[in-house]
Amino acid sequence: MDLHQLRCFIAVAEELHFGHAAQRLDMMPSALGRYIRLLEEDLGARLFSRSTRNVALTPTGLLLLDEARLLIAQADSLASRFRQMGRHQATMLKIGAIDSAAAGLIPQLLQAFRKQYPEVEVQIFEDKTLRLLPRLKSGRLDLVFIRPPEKPDRDIEMRFLFNEAIVVAVPDNHPLASRQYLQITDLQDQPLIVPERKSRPHSHDLSINLFAEAGLTAKIAQLADEKQTIINLVAAELGIAIVPQWTSRMPARNVSYIPLQGSPGGAINGLPLSVAWMRDARDPLREKMLDLLISPPSVNV
């Protein structure tokens, strides 16, 4: 029995769904299932009763859950204390950021930070929210700039920063390309390119919700994962896409970006960006960067 097996057990016990737990841990369901089987073999007891539709804790699983949570909390606390001891001498800050923050907010924030703390080395890791949060919890990252998750984690402190403006990406020769701005009703019959929900839930839901709020149904023509792929598909005239405004800085031929307007509130507000850190971990370098975010430099996103 090891800590990773216990983390897997806790995730399944809380979700009661192997697929949801695997997504939360950023791992394949098959791999998660192997860890659970190994734990059950180590303990000599079944922890879950499974059917084709339901997952439930056995009495043994219920007994283990509280003990497992306590062990993980103790292990995380121990690791946190030693990291804090090291941070007093540290001169490196490790930041995680989604693509949007890495392109828009981070460059100007880092410029302001280096002016005040030139001796501090800052490492930046760009990835999706669902991969950055586990790295934050494990101590591999000190601060992350992410889309706020659907289920908040009680161990993580999070501060909302702002909503990013959105635009519509269309091919240059598209009938809508000459418009100064668009309404969602202008897009009701247009083939739409949207990201996979499992990897970019906020961006996916934004497109769907914009249509739903207008009483329309999105006409999804293609799913794609990365922003550059989505823009390339737009350039190939396979559809249009609703994307963050910073995407217009990406290299792409034959693509126009048009502001999307609508009534204030709802999905038209854009995509939320938040900063997150471990709640009980003291970190002088992280606090210095957070202080800058209270009065951040002007950022175009």
PDB file of C-alpha atoms in Angstrom:
ATOM      1  CA  MET A   1       0.000   0.000   0.000  1.00  0.00           C
ATOM      2  CA  ASP A   2       1.376   3.431  -0.933  1.00  0.00           C
ATOM      3  CA  LEU A   3       0.160   7.034  -0.857  1.00  0.00           C
ATOM      4  CA  HIS A   4      -0.705   7.118  -4.553  1.00  0.00           C
ATOM      5  CA  GLN A   5      -2.963   4.095  -4.157  1.00  0.00           C
ATOM      6  CA  LEU A   6      -4.700   5.834  -1.257  1.00  0.00           C
ATOM      7  CA  ARG A   7      -5.155   9.031  -3.311  1.00  0.00           C
ATOM      8  CA  CYS A   8      -6.742   6.924  -6.058  1.00  0.00           C
ATOM      9  CA  PHE A   9      -8.984   5.195  -3.520  1.00  0.00           C
ATOM     10  CA  ILE A  10     -10.138   8.518  -2.033  1.00  0.00           C
ATOM     11  CA  ALA A  11     -10.930   9.951  -5.475  1.00  0.00           C
ATOM     12  CA  VAL A  12     -13.070   6.953  -6.433  1.00  0.00           C
ATOM     13  CA  ALA A  13     -14.731   6.911  -2.989  1.00  0.00           C
ATOM     14  CA  GLU A  14     -15.690  10.577  -3.312  1.00  0.00           C
ATOM     15  CA  GLU A  15     -16.783  10.426  -6.959  1.00  0.00           C
ATOM     16  CA  LEU A  16     -18.247   6.898  -6.917  1.00  0.00           C
ATOM     17  CA  HIS A  17     -17.390   6.854 -10.603  1.00  0.00           C
ATOM     18  CA  PHE A  18     -14.134   5.555 -12.043  1.00  0.00           C
ATOM     19  CA  GLY A  19     -14.280   7.803 -15.105  1.00  0.00           C
ATOM     20  CA  HIS A  20     -14.867  10.983 -13.093  1.00  0.00           C
ATOM     21  CA  ALA A  21     -12.176  10.029 -10.581  1.00  0.00           C
ATOM     22  CA  ALA A  22      -9.689   9.297 -13.382  1.00  0.00           C
ATOM     23  CA  GLN A  23     -10.366  12.704 -14.953  1.00  0.00           C
ATOM     24  CA  ARG A  24      -9.899  14.385 -11.570  1.00  0.00           C
ATOM     25  CA  LEU A  25      -6.514  12.638 -11.174  1.00  0.00           C
ATOM     26  CA  ASP A  26      -5.543  13.192 -14.846  1.00  0.00           C
ATOM     27  CA  MET A  27      -5.033   9.485 -15.538  1.00  0.00           C
ATOM     28  CA  MET A  28      -6.603   6.742 -17.622  1.00  0.00           C
ATOM     29  CA  PRO A  29      -9.545   4.847 -16.042  1.00  0.00           C
ATOM     30  CA  SER A  30      -7.771   1.558 -16.749  1.00  0.00           C
ATOM     31  CA  ALA A  31      -4.703   2.716 -14.817  1.00  0.00           C
ATOM     32  CA  LEU A  32      -6.886   3.908 -11.945  1.00  0.00           C
ATOM     33  CA  GLY A  33      -8.605   0.526 -11.863  1.00  0.00           C
ATOM     34  CA  ARG A  34      -5.227  -1.236 -11.601  1.00  0.00           C
ATOM     35  CA  TYR A  35      -4.222   0.883  -8.604  1.00  0.00           C
ATOM     36  CA  ILE A  36      -7.501   0.073  -6.860  1.00  0.00           C
ATOM     37  CA  ARG A  37      -7.062  -3.648  -7.530  1.00  0.00           C
ATOM     38  CA  LEU A  38      -3.497  -3.535  -6.191  1.00  0.00           C
ATOM     39  CA  LEU A  39      -4.707  -1.783  -3.039  1.00  0.00           C
ATOM     40  CA  GLU A  40      -7.440  -4.368  -2.554  1.00  0.00           C
ATOM     41  CA  GLU A  41      -4.880  -7.154  -3.023  1.00  0.00           C
ATOM     42  CA  ASP A  42      -2.511  -5.529  -0.515  1.00  0.00           C
ATOM     43  CA  LEU A  43      -5.282  -5.224   2.069  1.00  0.00           C
ATOM     44  CA  GLY A  44      -6.900  -8.567   1.289  1.00  0.00           C
ATOM     45  CA  ALA A  45     -10.354  -7.011   1.127  1.00  0.00           C
ATOM     46  CA  ARG A  46     -12.764  -5.561  -1.413  1.00  0.00           C
ATOM     47  CA  LEU A  47     -13.189  -1.816  -1.082  1.00  0.00           C
ATOM     48  CA  PHE A  48     -15.855  -1.249  -3.739  1.00  0.00           C
ATOM     49  CA  SER A  49     -18.855  -3.148  -5.002  1.00  0.00           C
ATOM     50  CA  ARG A  50     -19.191  -2.607  -8.737  1.00  0.00           C
ATOM     51  CA  SER A  51     -21.947  -3.126 -11.261  1.00  0.00           C
ATOM     52  CA  THR A  52     -22.356  -1.954 -14.836  1.00  0.00           C
ATOM     53  CA  ARG A  53     -24.082   1.203 -13.570  1.00  0.00           C
ATOM     54  CA  ASN A  54     -23.025   1.799  -9.976  1.00  0.00           C
ATOM     55  CA  VAL A  55     -19.958   1.949  -7.771  1.00  0.00           C
ATOM     56  CA  ALA A  56     -20.416   1.779  -3.984  1.00  0.00           C
ATOM     57  CA  LEU A  57     -18.129   1.505  -0.989  1.00  0.00           C
ATOM     58  CA  THR A  58     -18.124  -1.784   0.883  1.00  0.00           C
ATOM     59  CA  PRO A  59     -18.173  -1.683   4.706  1.00  0.00           C
ATOM     60  CA  THR A  60     -14.393  -2.184   4.620  1.00  0.00           C
ATOM     61  CA  GLY A  61     -14.093   0.696   2.143  1.00  0.00           C
ATOM     62  CA  LEU A  62     -16.103   2.954   4.434  1.00  0.00           C
ATOM     63  CA  LEU A  63     -13.778   2.143   7.331  1.00  0.00           C
ATOM     64  CA  LEU A  64     -10.703   2.808   5.208  1.00  0.00           C
ATOM     65  CA  LEU A  65     -11.919   6.148   3.825  1.00  0.00           C
ATOM     66  CA  ASP A  66     -11.542   8.187   7.025  1.00  0.00           C
ATOM     67  CA  GLU A  67      -8.180   6.587   7.820  1.00  0.00           C
ATOM     68  CA  ALA A  68      -6.945   7.182   4.268  1.00  0.00           C
ATOM     69  CA  ARG A  69      -7.964  10.838   4.380  1.00  0.00           C
ATOM     70  CA  LEU A  70      -6.117  11.248   7.665  1.00  0.00           C
ATOM     71  CA  LEU A  71      -2.948   9.593   6.310  1.00  0.00           C
ATOM     72  CA  ILE A  72      -2.975  11.717   3.153  1.00  0.00           C
ATOM     73  CA  ALA A  73      -3.558  14.893   5.153  1.00  0.00           C
ATOM     74  CA  GLN A  74      -0.635  14.027   7.431  1.00  0.00           C
ATOM     75  CA  ALA A  75       1.616  13.240   4.480  1.00  0.00           C
ATOM     76  CA  ASP A  76       0.673  16.463   2.678  1.00  0.00           C
ATOM     77  CA  SER A  77       1.216  18.464   5.868  1.00  0.00           C
ATOM     78  CA  LEU A  78       4.640  16.912   6.361  1.00  0.00           C
ATOM     79  CA  ALA A  79       5.653  17.635   2.770  1.00  0.00           C
ATOM     80  CA  SER A  80       4.310  21.174   3.051  1.00  0.00           C
ATOM     81  CA  ARG A  81       6.335  21.892   6.224  1.00  0.00           C
ATOM     82  CA  PHE A  82       9.566  20.752   4.640  1.00  0.00           C
ATOM     83  CA  ARG A  83       8.848  22.698   1.453  1.00  0.00           C
ATOM     84  CA  GLN A  84       8.260  25.808   3.552  1.00  0.00           C
ATOM     85  CA  MET A  85      11.591  25.297   5.303  1.00  0.00           C
ATOM     86  CA  GLY A  86      13.298  25.149   1.943  1.00  0.00           C
ATOM     87  CA  ARG A  87      11.383  28.123   0.567  1.00  0.00           C
ATOM     88  CA  HIS A  88      13.023  30.499   3.034  1.00  0.00           C
ATOM     89  CA  GLN A  89      16.273  29.942   1.136  1.00  0.00           C
ATOM     90  CA  ALA A  90      14.723  29.417  -2.285  1.00  0.00           C
ATOM     91  CA  THR A  91      15.255  31.781  -5.186  1.00  0.00           C
ATOM     92  CA  MET A  92      12.946  30.032  -7.647  1.00  0.00           C
ATOM     93  CA  LEU A  93       9.206  30.371  -8.182  1.00  0.00           C
ATOM     94  CA  LYS A  94       7.417  27.741 -10.257  1.00  0.00           C
ATOM     95  CA  ILE A  95       4.299  28.970 -12.011  1.00  0.00           C
ATOM     96  CA  GLY A  96       1.733  27.017 -14.007  1.00  0.00           C
ATOM     97  CA  ALA A  97      -0.502  28.739 -16.544  1.00  0.00           C
ATOM     98  CA  ILE A  98      -3.121  27.853 -19.107  1.00  0.00           C
ATOM     99  CA  ASP A  99      -2.359  29.034 -22.639  1.00  0.00           C
ATOM    100  CA  SER A 100      -4.532  32.116 -22.266  1.00  0.00           C
ATOM    101  CA  ALA A 101      -2.711  33.361 -19.159  1.00  0.00           C
ATOM    102  CA  ALA A 102       0.676  32.461 -20.603  1.00  0.00           C
ATOM    103  CA  ALA A 103      -0.030  34.613 -23.651  1.00  0.00           C
ATOM    104  CA  GLY A 104      -1.821  37.520 -22.000  1.00  0.00           C
ATOM    105  CA  LEU A 105      -1.213  38.026 -18.295  1.00  0.00           C
ATOM    106  CA  ILE A 106       2.082  36.318 -17.482  1.00  0.00           C
ATOM    107  CA  PRO A 107       4.503  38.316 -19.697  1.00  0.00           C
ATOM    108  CA  GLN A 108       3.537  41.664 -18.171  1.00  0.00           C
ATOM    109  CA  LEU A 109       3.236  40.258 -14.658  1.00  0.00           C
ATOM    110  CA  LEU A 110       6.659  38.656 -14.953  1.00  0.00           C
ATOM    111  CA  GLN A 111       8.171  41.898 -16.237  1.00  0.00           C
ATOM    112  CA  ALA A 112       6.851  43.784 -13.204  1.00  0.00           C
ATOM    113  CA  PHE A 113       7.974  40.999 -10.839  1.00  0.00           C
ATOM    114  CA  ARG A 114      11.531  40.925 -12.194  1.00  0.00           C
ATOM    115  CA  LYS A 115      11.903  44.669 -11.789  1.00  0.00           C
ATOM    116  CA  GLN A 116      11.259  44.301  -8.073  1.00  0.00           C
ATOM    117  CA  TYR A 117      12.891  40.897  -7.495  1.00  0.00           C
ATOM    118  CA  PRO A 118      15.635  40.405 -10.091  1.00  0.00           C
ATOM    119  CA  GLU A 119      17.331  37.717  -7.993  1.00  0.00           C
ATOM    120  CA  VAL A 120      14.342  35.352  -8.239  1.00  0.00           C
ATOM    121  CA  GLU A 121      14.253  32.814 -11.052  1.00  0.00           C
ATOM    122  CA  VAL A 122      10.740  32.145 -12.360  1.00  0.00           C
ATOM    123  CA  GLN A 123       9.939  28.931 -14.204  1.00  0.00           C
ATOM    124  CA  ILE A 124       6.736  28.804 -16.260  1.00  0.00           C
ATOM    125  CA  PHE A 125       4.902  25.599 -17.147  1.00  0.00           C
ATOM    126  CA  GLU A 126       2.069  25.861 -19.651  1.00  0.00           C
ATOM    127  CA  ASP A 127      -0.702  23.260 -19.570  1.00  0.00           C
ATOM    128  CA  LYS A 128      -4.437  22.749 -19.105  1.00  0.00           C
ATOM    129  CA  THR A 129      -6.199  23.362 -15.803  1.00  0.00           C
ATOM    130  CA  LEU A 130      -6.877  19.671 -15.178  1.00  0.00           C
ATOM    131  CA  ARG A 131      -3.132  18.936 -15.334  1.00  0.00           C
ATOM    132  CA  LEU A 132      -1.936  22.004 -13.437  1.00  0.00           C
ATOM    133  CA  LEU A 133      -4.009  21.444 -10.294  1.00  0.00           C
ATOM    134  CA  PRO A 134      -2.475  18.031  -9.422  1.00  0.00           C
ATOM    135  CA  ARG A 135       0.995  19.553  -9.855  1.00  0.00           C
ATOM    136  CA  LEU A 136       0.052  22.362  -7.500  1.00  0.00           C
ATOM    137  CA  LYS A 137      -1.179  19.899  -4.866  1.00  0.00           C
ATOM    138  CA  SER A 138       1.954  17.770  -5.151  1.00  0.00           C
ATOM    139  CA  GLY A 139       4.210  20.803  -4.619  1.00  0.00           C
ATOM    140  CA  ARG A 140       5.687  20.772  -8.128  1.00  0.00           C
ATOM    141  CA  LEU A 141       4.132  24.196  -8.750  1.00  0.00           C
ATOM    142  CA  ASP A 142       3.833  27.153  -6.369  1.00  0.00           C
ATOM    143  CA  LEU A 143       1.143  29.162  -8.148  1.00  0.00           C
ATOM    144  CA  VAL A 144      -1.192  28.407 -11.061  1.00  0.00           C
ATOM    145  CA  PHE A 145      -3.275  30.564 -13.378  1.00  0.00           C
ATOM    146  CA  ILE A 146      -6.288  28.506 -14.410  1.00  0.00           C
ATOM    147  CA  ARG A 147      -9.969  28.321 -15.251  1.00  0.00           C
ATOM    148  CA  PRO A 148     -11.769  27.801 -11.907  1.00  0.00           C
ATOM    149  CA  PRO A 149     -12.740  24.117 -11.618  1.00  0.00           C
ATOM    150  CA  GLU A 150     -16.365  23.019 -11.316  1.00  0.00           C
ATOM    151  CA  LYS A 151     -15.690  21.433  -7.910  1.00  0.00           C
ATOM    152  CA  PRO A 152     -13.575  23.597  -5.563  1.00  0.00           C
ATOM    153  CA  ASP A 153     -10.881  21.862  -3.518  1.00  0.00           C
ATOM    154  CA  ARG A 154     -10.846  22.767   0.170  1.00  0.00           C
ATOM    155  CA  ASP A 155      -7.030  22.570   0.225  1.00  0.00           C
ATOM    156  CA  ILE A 156      -6.657  25.170  -2.518  1.00  0.00           C
ATOM    157  CA  GLU A 157      -7.083  28.933  -2.164  1.00  0.00           C
ATOM    158  CA  MET A 158      -8.396  30.598  -5.298  1.00  0.00           C
ATOM    159  CA  ARG A 159      -8.829  34.209  -6.353  1.00  0.00           C
ATOM    160  CA  PHE A 160     -10.846  35.294  -9.380  1.00  0.00           C
ATOM    161  CA  LEU A 161      -8.891  37.731 -11.571  1.00  0.00           C
ATOM    162  CA  PHE A 162     -11.066  38.706 -14.533  1.00  0.00           C
ATOM    163  CA  ASN A 163     -13.143  37.452 -17.447  1.00  0.00           C
ATOM    164  CA  GLU A 164     -11.380  37.311 -20.788  1.00  0.00           C
ATOM    165  CA  ALA A 165     -13.094  38.929 -23.757  1.00  0.00           C
ATOM    166  CA  ILE A 166     -14.183  36.621 -26.565  1.00  0.00           C
ATOM    167  CA  VAL A 167     -14.194  36.982 -30.346  1.00  0.00           C
ATOM    168  CA  VAL A 168     -15.407  34.961 -33.322  1.00  0.00           C
ATOM    169  CA  ALA A 169     -12.771  33.509 -35.652  1.00  0.00           C
ATOM    170  CA  VAL A 170     -13.988  33.250 -39.256  1.00  0.00           C
ATOM    171  CA  PRO A 171     -12.246  32.625 -42.598  1.00  0.00           C
ATOM    172  CA  ASP A 172     -11.272  35.854 -44.387  1.00  0.00           C
ATOM    173  CA  ASN A 173     -13.620  35.108 -47.294  1.00  0.00           C
ATOM    174  CA  HIS A 174     -16.577  34.317 -45.049  1.00  0.00           C
ATOM    175  CA  PRO A 175     -19.688  36.531 -45.485  1.00  0.00           C
ATOM    176  CA  LEU A 176     -19.378  37.582 -41.822  1.00  0.00           C
ATOM    177  CA  ALA A 177     -15.711  38.576 -42.083  1.00  0.00           C
ATOM    178  CA  SER A 178     -16.487  42.180 -43.040  1.00  0.00           C
ATOM    179  CA  ARG A 179     -18.687  42.822 -40.008  1.00  0.00           C
ATOM    180  CA  GLN A 180     -17.421  45.124 -37.232  1.00  0.00           C
ATOM    181  CA  TYR A 181     -19.105  43.006 -34.566  1.00  0.00           C
ATOM    182  CA  LEU A 182     -21.421  40.009 -34.349  1.00  0.00           C
ATOM    183  CA  GLN A 183     -24.402  38.871 -32.306  1.00  0.00           C
ATOM    184  CA  ILE A 184     -24.870  35.209 -31.413  1.00  0.00           C
ATOM    185  CA  THR A 185     -27.965  35.130 -33.643  1.00  0.00           C
ATOM    186  CA  ASP A 186     -25.673  35.822 -36.610  1.00  0.00           C
ATOM    187  CA  LEU A 187     -24.031  32.445 -35.969  1.00  0.00           C
ATOM    188  CA  GLN A 188     -27.126  30.244 -35.628  1.00  0.00           C
ATOM    189  CA  ASP A 189     -26.652  28.422 -38.949  1.00  0.00           C
ATOM    190  CA  GLN A 190     -22.853  28.394 -38.928  1.00  0.00           C
ATOM    191  CA  PRO A 191     -20.800  25.179 -38.485  1.00  0.00           C
ATOM    192  CA  LEU A 192     -18.961  25.541 -35.199  1.00  0.00           C
ATOM    193  CA  ILE A 193     -15.550  24.243 -34.133  1.00  0.00           C
ATOM    194  CA  VAL A 194     -15.345  23.727 -30.367  1.00  0.00           C
ATOM    195  CA  PRO A 195     -12.791  22.178 -28.007  1.00  0.00           C
ATOM    196  CA  GLU A 196     -13.246  18.808 -26.326  1.00  0.00           C
ATOM    197  CA  ARG A 197     -15.145  19.318 -23.073  1.00  0.00           C
ATOM    198  CA  LYS A 198     -13.036  16.859 -21.082  1.00  0.00           C
ATOM    199  CA  SER A 199      -9.900  18.926 -21.703  1.00  0.00           C
ATOM    200  CA  ARG A 200     -11.345  22.473 -21.914  1.00  0.00           C
ATOM    201  CA  PRO A 201     -14.739  22.481 -20.159  1.00  0.00           C
ATOM    202  CA  HIS A 202     -14.984  26.279 -19.826  1.00  0.00           C
ATOM    203  CA  SER A 203     -14.264  26.974 -23.495  1.00  0.00           C
ATOM    204  CA  HIS A 204     -16.571  24.182 -24.632  1.00  0.00           C
ATOM    205  CA  ASP A 205     -19.437  25.264 -22.382  1.00  0.00           C
ATOM    206  CA  LEU A 206     -19.000  28.917 -23.336  1.00  0.00           C
ATOM    207  CA  SER A 207     -19.901  28.219 -26.968  1.00  0.00           C
ATOM    208  CA  ILE A 208     -22.816  25.945 -26.059  1.00  0.00           C
ATOM    209  CA  ASN A 209     -24.198  28.327 -23.410  1.00  0.00           C
ATOM    210  CA  LEU A 210     -24.055  31.366 -25.674  1.00  0.00           C
ATOM    211  CA  PHE A 211     -26.406  29.638 -28.093  1.00  0.00           C
ATOM    212  CA  ALA A 212     -28.608  28.215 -25.323  1.00  0.00           C
ATOM    213  CA  GLU A 213     -29.065  31.653 -23.717  1.00  0.00           C
ATOM    214  CA  ALA A 214     -30.289  32.939 -27.073  1.00  0.00           C
ATOM    215  CA  GLY A 215     -32.728  30.030 -27.431  1.00  0.00           C
ATOM    216  CA  LEU A 216     -30.599  28.452 -30.164  1.00  0.00           C
ATOM    217  CA  THR A 217     -28.706  25.206 -30.603  1.00  0.00           C
ATOM    218  CA  ALA A 218     -25.044  25.211 -31.530  1.00  0.00           C
ATOM    219  CA  LYS A 219     -24.296  23.438 -34.819  1.00  0.00           C
ATOM    220  CA  ILE A 220     -21.084  21.620 -33.915  1.00  0.00           C
ATOM    221  CA  ALA A 221     -19.126  20.626 -37.002  1.00  0.00           C
ATOM    222  CA  GLN A 222     -15.804  19.597 -35.450  1.00  0.00           C
ATOM    223  CA  LEU A 223     -14.224  18.942 -32.058  1.00  0.00           C
ATOM    224  CA  ALA A 224     -10.581  19.898 -31.533  1.00  0.00           C
ATOM    225  CA  ASP A 225      -8.289  20.224 -28.528  1.00  0.00           C
ATOM    226  CA  GLU A 226      -5.633  22.902 -28.987  1.00  0.00           C
ATOM    227  CA  LYS A 227      -6.315  26.527 -29.871  1.00  0.00           C
ATOM    228  CA  GLN A 228      -3.839  26.473 -32.774  1.00  0.00           C
ATOM    229  CA  THR A 229      -5.614  23.453 -34.247  1.00  0.00           C
ATOM    230  CA  ILE A 230      -8.970  25.218 -33.954  1.00  0.00           C
ATOM    231  CA  ILE A 231      -7.648  28.296 -35.733  1.00  0.00           C
ATOM    232  CA  ASN A 232      -6.085  26.154 -38.478  1.00  0.00           C
ATOM    233  CA  LEU A 233      -9.450  24.442 -38.997  1.00  0.00           C
ATOM    234  CA  VAL A 234     -11.096  27.859 -39.309  1.00  0.00           C
ATOM    235  CA  ALA A 235      -8.449  28.873 -41.866  1.00  0.00           C
ATOM    236  CA  ALA A 236      -9.274  25.693 -43.809  1.00  0.00           C
ATOM    237  CA  GLU A 237     -12.910  26.892 -43.945  1.00  0.00           C
ATOM    238  CA  LEU A 238     -14.260  23.966 -41.932  1.00  0.00           C
ATOM    239  CA  GLY A 239     -16.232  26.232 -39.630  1.00  0.00           C
ATOM    240  CA  ILE A 240     -16.053  29.200 -37.288  1.00  0.00           C
ATOM    241  CA  ALA A 241     -14.995  29.294 -33.631  1.00  0.00           C
ATOM    242  CA  ILE A 242     -15.697  31.350 -30.500  1.00  0.00           C
ATOM    243  CA  VAL A 243     -12.315  31.919 -28.857  1.00  0.00           C
ATOM    244  CA  PRO A 244     -10.590  34.169 -26.272  1.00  0.00           C
ATOM    245  CA  GLN A 245      -9.440  37.481 -27.701  1.00  0.00           C
ATOM    246  CA  TRP A 246      -5.752  36.665 -27.133  1.00  0.00           C
ATOM    247  CA  THR A 247      -6.064  33.946 -29.786  1.00  0.00           C
ATOM    248  CA  SER A 248      -5.988  36.675 -32.444  1.00  0.00           C
ATOM    249  CA  ARG A 249      -2.241  36.994 -31.741  1.00  0.00           C
ATOM    250  CA  MET A 250      -1.589  33.443 -32.902  1.00  0.00           C
ATOM    251  CA  PRO A 251       0.001  33.066 -36.349  1.00  0.00           C
ATOM    252  CA  ALA A 252      -2.695  32.168 -38.869  1.00  0.00           C
ATOM    253  CA  ARG A 253      -3.410  33.155 -42.434  1.00  0.00           C
ATOM    254  CA  ASN A 254      -6.866  33.808 -43.805  1.00  0.00           C
ATOM    255  CA  VAL A 255      -8.559  34.232 -40.422  1.00  0.00           C
ATOM    256  CA  SER A 256     -10.440  37.300 -39.179  1.00  0.00           C
ATOM    257  CA  TYR A 257     -11.425  37.951 -35.553  1.00  0.00           C
ATOM    258  CA  ILE A 258     -14.654  39.806 -34.862  1.00  0.00           C
ATOM    259  CA  PRO A 259     -15.916  40.943 -31.421  1.00  0.00           C
ATOM    260  CA  LEU A 260     -19.012  39.171 -30.146  1.00  0.00           C
ATOM    261  CA  GLN A 261     -21.551  41.433 -28.499  1.00  0.00           C
ATOM    262  CA  GLY A 262     -24.604  40.767 -26.394  1.00  0.00           C
ATOM    263  CA  SER A 263     -26.454  41.746 -23.252  1.00  0.00           C
ATOM    264  CA  PRO A 264     -24.246  41.919 -20.132  1.00  0.00           C
ATOM    265  CA  GLY A 265     -24.259  38.826 -17.963  1.00  0.00           C
ATOM    266  CA  GLY A 266     -24.258  35.151 -18.751  1.00  0.00           C
ATOM    267  CA  ALA A 267     -21.764  33.523 -21.070  1.00  0.00           C
ATOM    268  CA  ILE A 268     -21.144  36.745 -23.035  1.00  0.00           C
ATOM    269  CA  ASN A 269     -19.052  37.931 -20.069  1.00  0.00           C
ATOM    270  CA  GLY A 270     -16.290  35.680 -21.355  1.00  0.00           C
ATOM    271  CA  LEU A 271     -13.951  33.117 -19.876  1.00  0.00           C
ATOM    272  CA  PRO A 272     -12.952  33.361 -16.187  1.00  0.00           C
ATOM    273  CA  LEU A 273      -9.299  33.387 -15.176  1.00  0.00           C
ATOM    274  CA  SER A 274      -8.272  32.685 -11.571  1.00  0.00           C
ATOM    275  CA  VAL A 275      -5.041  32.288  -9.639  1.00  0.00           C
ATOM    276  CA  ALA A 276      -4.697  29.399  -7.169  1.00  0.00           C
ATOM    277  CA  TRP A 277      -2.268  28.242  -4.487  1.00  0.00           C
ATOM    278  CA  MET A 278      -2.179  25.792  -1.587  1.00  0.00           C
ATOM    279  CA  ARG A 279      -4.207  27.181   1.303  1.00  0.00           C
ATOM    280  CA  ASP A 280      -1.988  26.265   4.267  1.00  0.00           C
ATOM    281  CA  ALA A 281       1.444  26.571   2.640  1.00  0.00           C
ATOM    282  CA  ARG A 282       3.369  29.760   3.503  1.00  0.00           C
ATOM    283  CA  ASP A 283       5.628  30.948   0.702  1.00  0.00           C
ATOM    284  CA  PRO A 284       7.325  34.384   0.712  1.00  0.00           C
ATOM    285  CA  LEU A 285       8.060  34.365  -3.028  1.00  0.00           C
ATOM    286  CA  ARG A 286       4.519  33.398  -3.915  1.00  0.00           C
ATOM    287  CA  GLU A 287       3.154  36.120  -1.641  1.00  0.00           C
ATOM    288  CA  LYS A 288       5.296  38.702  -3.415  1.00  0.00           C
ATOM    289  CA  MET A 289       3.802  37.754  -6.767  1.00  0.00           C
ATOM    290  CA  LEU A 290       0.294  37.726  -5.330  1.00  0.00           C
ATOM    291  CA  ASP A 291       0.899  41.227  -3.979  1.00  0.00           C
ATOM    292  CA  LEU A 292       1.563  42.380  -7.532  1.00  0.00           C
ATOM    293  CA  LEU A 293      -1.729  40.880  -8.666  1.00  0.00           C
ATOM    294  CA  ILE A 294      -3.639  43.097  -6.215  1.00  0.00           C
ATOM    295  CA  SER A 295      -2.599  46.079  -8.323  1.00  0.00           C
ATOM    296  CA  PRO A 296      -1.641  44.329 -11.581  1.00  0.00           C
ATOM    297  CA  PRO A 297      -0.173  46.041 -14.621  1.00  0.00           C
ATOM    298  CA  SER A 298      -2.657  46.729 -17.418  1.00  0.00           C
ATOM    299  CA  VAL A 299      -3.062  43.518 -19.367  1.00  0.00           C
ATOM    300  CA  ASN A 300      -4.540  43.092 -22.817  1.00  0.00           C
ATOM    301  CA  VAL A 301      -6.228  39.707 -23.154  1.00  0.00           C
TER     302      VAL A 301
END
